[in-house]
mmCIF file of C-alpha atoms in Angstrom:
data_model
loop_
_atom_site.group_PDB
_atom_site.id
_atom_site.type_symbol
_atom_site.label_atom_id
_atom_site.label_comp_id
_atom_site.label_asym_id
_atom_site.label_seq_id
_atom_site.Cartn_x
_atom_site.Cartn_y
_atom_site.Cartn_z
ATOM 1 C CA MET A 26 26.877 39.665 13.350
ATOM 2 C CA TYR A 27 23.666 42.143 13.693
ATOM 3 C CA ILE A 28 23.494 45.910 14.298
ATOM 4 C CA ALA A 29 20.811 47.496 16.151
ATOM 5 C CA TYR A 30 19.785 51.166 15.794
ATOM 6 C CA PHE A 31 17.743 52.671 18.789
ATOM 7 C CA ASP A 32 15.792 55.466 19.402
ATOM 8 C CA GLU A 33 13.028 56.695 21.522
ATOM 9 C CA THR A 34 10.235 58.841 21.833
ATOM 10 C CA GLY A 35 8.633 60.520 25.222
ATOM 11 C CA ASP A 36 11.074 60.939 27.956
ATOM 12 C CA ASP A 37 11.743 58.501 30.785
ATOM 13 C CA GLY A 38 11.288 60.443 33.759
ATOM 14 C CA PHE A 39 9.023 59.042 36.587
ATOM 15 C CA PRO A 40 7.234 59.915 38.768
ATOM 16 C CA THR A 41 7.672 63.410 37.013
ATOM 17 C CA TYR A 42 7.030 63.304 33.383
ATOM 18 C CA SER A 43 5.934 65.178 30.379
ATOM 19 C CA SER A 44 4.852 62.471 28.140
ATOM 20 C CA GLU A 45 2.764 59.431 29.888
ATOM 21 C CA LEU A 46 4.356 57.050 27.557
ATOM 22 C CA PHE A 47 8.036 56.163 27.001
ATOM 23 C CA VAL A 48 8.493 54.339 23.369
ATOM 24 C CA LEU A 49 12.058 52.706 22.708
ATOM 25 C CA THR A 50 12.299 51.256 19.204
ATOM 26 C CA SER A 51 15.188 48.834 18.007
ATOM 27 C CA ILE A 52 15.841 48.511 14.088
ATOM 28 C CA TYR A 53 18.401 45.724 13.815
ATOM 29 C CA MET A 54 19.749 44.008 10.716
ATOM 30 C CA HIS A 55 22.382 41.556 9.685
ATOM 31 C CA HIS A 56 25.654 43.635 8.938
ATOM 32 C CA GLN A 57 25.273 41.734 5.194
ATOM 33 C CA ASP A 58 22.106 43.551 4.740
ATOM 34 C CA TRP A 59 23.594 47.059 5.582
ATOM 35 C CA LYS A 60 24.621 48.318 2.466
ATOM 36 C CA ASP A 61 21.637 47.353 0.485
ATOM 37 C CA ASN A 62 19.739 48.673 3.033
ATOM 38 C CA TYR A 63 21.393 52.209 3.292
ATOM 39 C CA ASN A 64 21.324 52.369 -0.800
ATOM 40 C CA LYS A 65 17.429 51.953 -0.362
ATOM 41 C CA ILE A 66 17.006 54.728 2.063
ATOM 42 C CA LEU A 67 19.401 57.119 0.235
ATOM 43 C CA ASN A 68 17.346 56.782 -3.212
ATOM 44 C CA PHE A 69 14.129 57.258 -1.088
ATOM 45 C CA ARG A 70 15.586 60.303 0.629
ATOM 46 C CA ARG A 71 16.458 61.463 -3.269
ATOM 47 C CA GLU A 72 12.772 60.769 -4.177
ATOM 48 C CA LEU A 73 11.553 63.186 -1.143
ATOM 49 C CA LYS A 74 14.132 65.715 -2.195
ATOM 50 C CA LYS A 75 12.678 65.642 -5.742
ATOM 51 C CA ASP A 76 8.844 65.663 -4.944
ATOM 52 C CA PHE A 77 9.185 67.801 -2.100
ATOM 53 C CA GLY A 78 12.246 69.591 -1.706
ATOM 54 C CA LEU A 79 13.321 67.938 1.459
ATOM 55 C CA PRO A 80 17.082 68.001 1.443
ATOM 56 C CA VAL A 81 18.701 64.501 1.096
ATOM 57 C CA LYS A 82 21.080 65.194 4.351
ATOM 58 C CA LEU A 83 18.152 67.012 6.374
ATOM 59 C CA GLU A 84 17.592 65.235 9.536
ATOM 60 C CA PHE A 85 13.866 63.558 9.619
ATOM 61 C CA HIS A 86 12.590 64.077 13.016
ATOM 62 C CA THR A 87 9.006 62.731 12.785
ATOM 63 C CA LYS A 88 7.407 64.419 15.758
ATOM 64 C CA HIS A 89 8.899 67.972 14.554
ATOM 65 C CA PHE A 90 7.814 67.325 10.917
ATOM 66 C CA LEU A 91 4.303 66.264 12.000
ATOM 67 C CA THR A 92 3.618 69.515 14.441
ATOM 68 C CA ASP A 93 5.070 71.848 12.097
ATOM 69 C CA LYS A 94 8.583 72.886 13.794
ATOM 70 C CA ASN A 95 11.638 74.224 12.239
ATOM 71 C CA PRO A 96 13.113 73.626 9.888
ATOM 72 C CA TYR A 97 10.032 71.989 7.970
ATOM 73 C CA ARG A 98 8.145 74.967 7.849
ATOM 74 C CA ARG A 99 10.307 76.535 5.296
ATOM 75 C CA TYR A 100 9.254 73.852 2.881
ATOM 76 C CA ASN A 101 5.559 74.880 2.676
ATOM 77 C CA MET A 102 4.066 71.305 2.754
ATOM 78 C CA SER A 103 0.485 70.658 3.054
ATOM 79 C CA ALA A 104 -1.363 68.213 5.481
ATOM 80 C CA GLU A 105 -1.838 65.814 2.626
ATOM 81 C CA ASP A 106 1.939 66.197 1.527
ATOM 82 C CA LYS A 107 2.858 65.461 5.179
ATOM 83 C CA LYS A 108 0.359 62.389 5.202
ATOM 84 C CA ASP A 109 1.863 60.946 2.044
ATOM 85 C CA ILE A 110 5.447 61.514 3.137
ATOM 86 C CA VAL A 111 4.281 59.422 6.375
ATOM 87 C CA PHE A 112 3.123 56.620 4.147
ATOM 88 C CA ARG A 113 5.861 56.467 1.737
ATOM 89 C CA PHE A 114 8.262 55.783 4.878
ATOM 90 C CA THR A 115 6.228 52.883 5.771
ATOM 91 C CA ASN A 116 6.502 51.277 2.523
ATOM 92 C CA LEU A 117 10.067 52.198 2.501
ATOM 93 C CA ILE A 118 10.753 50.510 5.908
ATOM 94 C CA SER A 119 8.567 47.481 4.794
ATOM 95 C CA ARG A 120 11.420 47.053 1.948
ATOM 96 C CA LEU A 121 14.133 46.632 4.023
ATOM 97 C CA GLY A 122 16.065 43.689 5.569
ATOM 98 C CA VAL A 123 15.064 44.559 8.801
ATOM 99 C CA LYS A 124 13.528 43.620 11.963
ATOM 100 C CA ILE A 125 11.899 46.068 14.680
ATOM 101 C CA VAL A 126 11.115 45.859 18.525
ATOM 102 C CA ASN A 127 8.897 48.340 20.170
ATOM 103 C CA VAL A 128 8.788 48.661 23.847
ATOM 104 C CA VAL A 129 6.196 51.018 25.547
ATOM 105 C CA ILE A 130 6.393 51.795 28.860
ATOM 106 C CA ASN A 131 3.140 53.143 30.075
ATOM 107 C CA LYS A 132 3.577 55.354 33.023
ATOM 108 C CA LYS A 133 -0.210 55.709 33.925
ATOM 109 C CA ASN A 134 -0.132 52.056 34.936
ATOM 110 C CA ILE A 135 2.909 52.525 36.989
ATOM 111 C CA VAL A 136 2.256 51.757 40.655
ATOM 112 C CA SER A 137 6.057 52.295 42.080
ATOM 113 C CA ALA A 138 7.742 55.887 42.490
ATOM 114 C CA GLN A 139 10.960 53.882 41.822
ATOM 115 C CA TYR A 140 9.701 52.097 38.499
ATOM 116 C CA PRO A 141 13.085 52.358 36.164
ATOM 117 C CA VAL A 142 11.746 53.281 33.112
ATOM 118 C CA LEU A 143 14.645 53.509 30.812
ATOM 119 C CA GLU A 144 16.116 50.295 32.371
ATOM 120 C CA ASN A 145 13.033 48.228 32.145
ATOM 121 C CA ALA A 146 12.670 49.485 28.431
ATOM 122 C CA LEU A 147 16.014 48.940 27.409
ATOM 123 C CA THR A 148 16.137 45.600 29.055
ATOM 124 C CA TYR A 149 12.888 44.021 27.408
ATOM 125 C CA ASN A 150 14.142 45.223 24.105
ATOM 126 C CA ILE A 151 17.656 43.751 24.082
ATOM 127 C CA GLN A 152 15.917 40.044 25.452
ATOM 128 C CA ARG A 153 13.891 40.198 22.354
ATOM 129 C CA ILE A 154 16.845 40.842 19.918
ATOM 130 C CA GLU A 155 18.611 38.159 21.914
ATOM 131 C CA ASN A 156 15.843 35.476 22.081
ATOM 132 C CA THR A 157 15.244 36.119 18.108
ATOM 133 C CA LEU A 158 19.072 35.265 17.581
ATOM 134 C CA ARG A 159 19.067 32.437 19.999
ATOM 135 C CA ASN A 160 15.979 31.045 17.993
ATOM 136 C CA HIS A 161 17.661 31.099 14.721
ATOM 137 C CA ASN A 162 19.373 27.982 15.175
ATOM 138 C CA ASP A 163 22.370 28.986 13.076
ATOM 139 C CA SER A 164 25.777 27.320 13.043
ATOM 140 C CA GLU A 165 27.551 30.144 14.188
ATOM 141 C CA LYS A 166 26.439 32.048 17.461
ATOM 142 C CA GLU A 167 24.996 35.441 15.772
ATOM 143 C CA MET A 168 25.848 38.413 17.891
ATOM 144 C CA PHE A 169 24.773 41.915 18.039
ATOM 145 C CA LEU A 170 25.966 45.469 18.856
ATOM 146 C CA ILE A 171 23.665 48.538 19.741
ATOM 147 C CA ILE A 172 24.129 52.121 18.034
ATOM 148 C CA THR A 173 22.064 54.735 19.707
ATOM 149 C CA ASP A 174 21.723 58.778 19.753
ATOM 150 C CA GLU A 175 24.061 60.418 22.112
ATOM 151 C CA GLY A 176 21.480 61.394 24.769
ATOM 152 C CA ARG A 177 21.134 58.512 26.921
ATOM 153 C CA VAL A 178 24.147 56.306 25.850
ATOM 154 C CA GLY A 179 25.522 56.862 29.378
ATOM 155 C CA LYS A 180 22.753 55.150 31.115
ATOM 156 C CA MET A 181 22.255 52.725 28.500
ATOM 157 C CA ARG A 182 25.929 51.665 28.979
ATOM 158 C CA LYS A 183 25.358 50.934 32.487
ATOM 159 C CA ILE A 184 22.254 48.928 31.779
ATOM 160 C CA ALA A 185 23.544 46.804 29.292
ATOM 161 C CA ARG A 186 26.707 45.918 31.515
ATOM 162 C CA ARG A 187 24.471 45.167 34.234
ATOM 163 C CA ILE A 188 21.988 42.457 32.122
ATOM 164 C CA GLN A 189 25.163 40.762 30.752
ATOM 165 C CA LYS A 190 26.248 39.930 34.320
ATOM 166 C CA ILE A 191 22.580 39.359 35.929
ATOM 167 C CA ASN A 192 19.396 39.505 34.217
ATOM 168 C CA TYR A 193 15.980 38.078 35.657
ATOM 169 C CA ILE A 194 13.208 37.429 33.475
ATOM 170 C CA PRO A 195 9.470 37.132 34.417
ATOM 171 C CA SER A 196 7.954 33.695 34.045
ATOM 172 C CA LYS A 197 4.987 33.468 31.671
ATOM 173 C CA PHE A 198 3.489 31.000 34.227
ATOM 174 C CA GLY A 199 3.299 33.068 37.336
ATOM 175 C CA ASN A 200 6.348 31.387 38.843
ATOM 176 C CA SER A 201 9.389 33.184 40.273
ATOM 177 C CA PRO A 202 11.419 35.012 37.585
ATOM 178 C CA TYR A 203 14.350 32.960 36.328
ATOM 179 C CA ARG A 204 17.816 34.070 35.057
ATOM 180 C CA GLN A 205 19.202 34.387 31.547
ATOM 181 C CA GLU A 206 21.963 36.635 31.071
ATOM 182 C CA ILE A 207 22.401 38.183 27.982
ATOM 183 C CA GLU A 208 25.156 36.848 25.875
ATOM 184 C CA ARG A 209 24.765 37.820 22.398
ATOM 185 C CA LEU A 210 25.328 41.696 22.823
ATOM 186 C CA ILE A 211 29.166 42.752 22.149
ATOM 187 C CA GLU A 212 30.667 46.286 23.328
ATOM 188 C CA ASP A 213 29.066 49.039 25.263
ATOM 189 C CA PRO A 214 26.291 50.677 23.251
ATOM 190 C CA LEU A 215 27.982 52.965 21.022
ATOM 191 C CA PRO A 216 27.049 56.803 20.335
ATOM 192 C CA LYS A 217 26.261 58.233 17.046
ATOM 193 C CA LYS A 218 24.622 61.492 16.372
ATOM 194 C CA SER A 219 21.138 61.145 15.157
ATOM 195 C CA ASN A 220 21.328 63.758 12.035
ATOM 196 C CA GLU A 221 24.250 61.620 10.605
ATOM 197 C CA SER A 222 22.279 58.304 10.820
ATOM 198 C CA TYR A 223 19.672 57.438 8.742
ATOM 199 C CA PHE A 224 18.679 54.255 10.653
ATOM 200 C CA ILE A 225 18.502 56.120 14.100
ATOM 201 C CA GLN A 226 16.079 58.296 11.966
ATOM 202 C CA LEU A 227 13.964 55.513 10.764
ATOM 203 C CA ALA A 228 13.924 54.274 14.486
ATOM 204 C CA ASP A 229 12.648 57.753 15.776
ATOM 205 C CA PHE A 230 10.042 57.336 12.742
ATOM 206 C CA VAL A 231 8.653 54.088 14.176
ATOM 207 C CA SER A 232 9.112 55.022 17.644
ATOM 208 C CA TYR A 233 6.514 57.948 17.031
ATOM 209 C CA ILE A 234 4.081 56.125 15.000
ATOM 210 C CA VAL A 235 3.810 53.327 18.130
ATOM 211 C CA PHE A 236 3.686 56.285 20.530
ATOM 212 C CA LEU A 237 0.540 57.766 18.443
ATOM 213 C CA TYR A 238 -0.899 54.144 18.338
ATOM 214 C CA SER A 239 -0.432 53.520 21.872
ATOM 215 C CA LEU A 240 -1.830 56.742 23.173
ATOM 216 C CA LYS A 241 -5.200 55.936 21.668
ATOM 217 C CA ASN A 242 -4.985 52.170 21.722
ATOM 218 C CA PHE A 243 -3.786 51.614 25.302
ATOM 219 C CA ASN A 244 -4.869 54.911 27.139
ATOM 220 C CA SER A 245 -7.406 56.274 24.936
ATOM 221 C CA SER A 246 -5.467 59.705 25.093
ATOM 222 C CA LYS A 247 -5.696 62.642 22.657
ATOM 223 C CA TRP A 248 -3.109 63.399 20.292
ATOM 224 C CA ALA A 249 -1.752 66.908 19.831
ATOM 225 C CA ASN A 250 -3.940 69.070 17.589
ATOM 226 C CA ARG A 251 -1.359 69.730 15.179
ATOM 227 C CA VAL A 252 -1.132 65.909 14.500
ATOM 228 C CA GLU A 253 -4.796 65.565 14.456
ATOM 229 C CA ASN A 254 -5.068 67.603 11.675
ATOM 230 C CA LYS A 255 -3.015 65.314 9.490
ATOM 231 C CA LEU A 256 -3.447 61.938 10.851
ATOM 232 C CA THR A 257 -6.076 59.687 12.082
ATOM 233 C CA TYR A 258 -6.029 56.829 14.096
ATOM 234 C CA ASN A 259 -6.752 54.613 11.040
ATOM 235 C CA ASP A 260 -4.223 56.352 9.416
ATOM 236 C CA VAL A 261 -1.622 55.205 12.064
ATOM 237 C CA TYR A 262 -3.016 51.675 12.300
ATOM 238 C CA GLN A 263 -2.523 51.159 8.475
ATOM 239 C CA CYS A 264 1.117 52.390 8.786
ATOM 240 C CA LEU A 265 1.490 49.740 11.080
ATOM 241 C CA GLN A 266 -0.182 47.030 8.755
ATOM 242 C CA ASN A 267 2.123 48.580 6.253
ATOM 243 C CA MET A 268 5.467 47.806 8.376
ATOM 244 C CA LYS A 269 4.015 44.452 9.648
ATOM 245 C CA SER A 270 6.480 42.425 7.683
ATOM 246 C CA VAL A 271 9.439 43.765 9.425
ATOM 247 C CA LEU A 272 8.028 43.806 12.850
ATOM 248 C CA ASN A 273 9.347 41.492 15.391
ATOM 249 C CA LEU A 274 5.605 39.860 15.920
ATOM 250 C CA SER A 275 6.933 37.385 18.798
ATOM 251 C CA ALA A 276 8.188 40.114 20.694
ATOM 252 C CA SER A 277 4.719 40.031 22.371
ATOM 253 C CA ARG A 278 1.787 37.644 21.604
ATOM 254 C CA SER A 279 -0.664 39.886 23.456
ATOM 255 C CA ASN A 280 -0.312 42.564 20.308
ATOM 256 C CA GLU A 281 -1.123 42.071 16.903
ATOM 257 C CA PHE A 282 1.886 44.349 16.042
ATOM 258 C CA GLY A 283 4.244 42.475 18.575
ATOM 259 C CA ILE A 284 4.199 46.119 20.990
ATOM 260 C CA VAL A 285 5.975 45.081 24.263
ATOM 261 C CA HIS A 286 3.413 47.037 26.750
ATOM 262 C CA TYR A 287 4.374 47.427 30.551
ATOM 263 C CA PRO A 288 3.510 47.362 33.400
ATOM 264 C CA ILE A 289 0.554 45.368 33.346
ATOM 265 C CA LYS A 290 -2.457 47.143 34.193
ATOM 266 C CA ILE A 291 -3.765 46.217 37.661
ATOM 267 C CA THR A 292 -7.453 46.146 37.968
ATOM 268 C CA ASN A 293 -9.652 45.803 41.219
ATOM 269 C CA ALA A 294 -11.242 42.323 41.031
#
């Protein structure tokens, strides 16, 4: 069985919203890899404690960390320290026995006021996990379950139940969508507080890196000044390169990091 941890960056509101992108990230692993992955993360957090004074049990919220929000101000870390920690995270993630799916919903490309941001992001993400498990050709039918932060679990539960009953997938060849229900997801998405889960915190980290990459790569938008003072686009690009071995590249053939980016921008001929 596989365990998938979900977290996001940005808000899922539309047409009223505070962020132009909504990024939903899943980090999933076989249950037999869970303990080894956990121990690697725990040892990594102990290294951060030794080198930078960050408590082992302190929740790592990447956006707040980079924008100098509490509780990180008290540790008086320099911009170079924070950049170093970001790259250490990418090196850690590259050594874990996991796969990662990233879905970006770009609100600048949405043309319908009824566009379901969270529903589509979650559906696309679950579909990619399902497709990966289908293609394993294992003798046993591998299943997976979802663990997510408590904030959106109610909405996610309804969406997950629906796509197990009725799920349409757009055709790659421009034909009508075809039905392929989700068959390998078990249970409703289960809630867990992010401050109690290193894996949800890693999903938060990856989603924020993808958020920064996507702002500039897809929309040519600026970052917050407090982030610009610590990271460049080349830094973020290198972060994704560092993690490339664990990114599910088959999730999207149109992006070198497998980032699923919807809706597709409509251009006038």
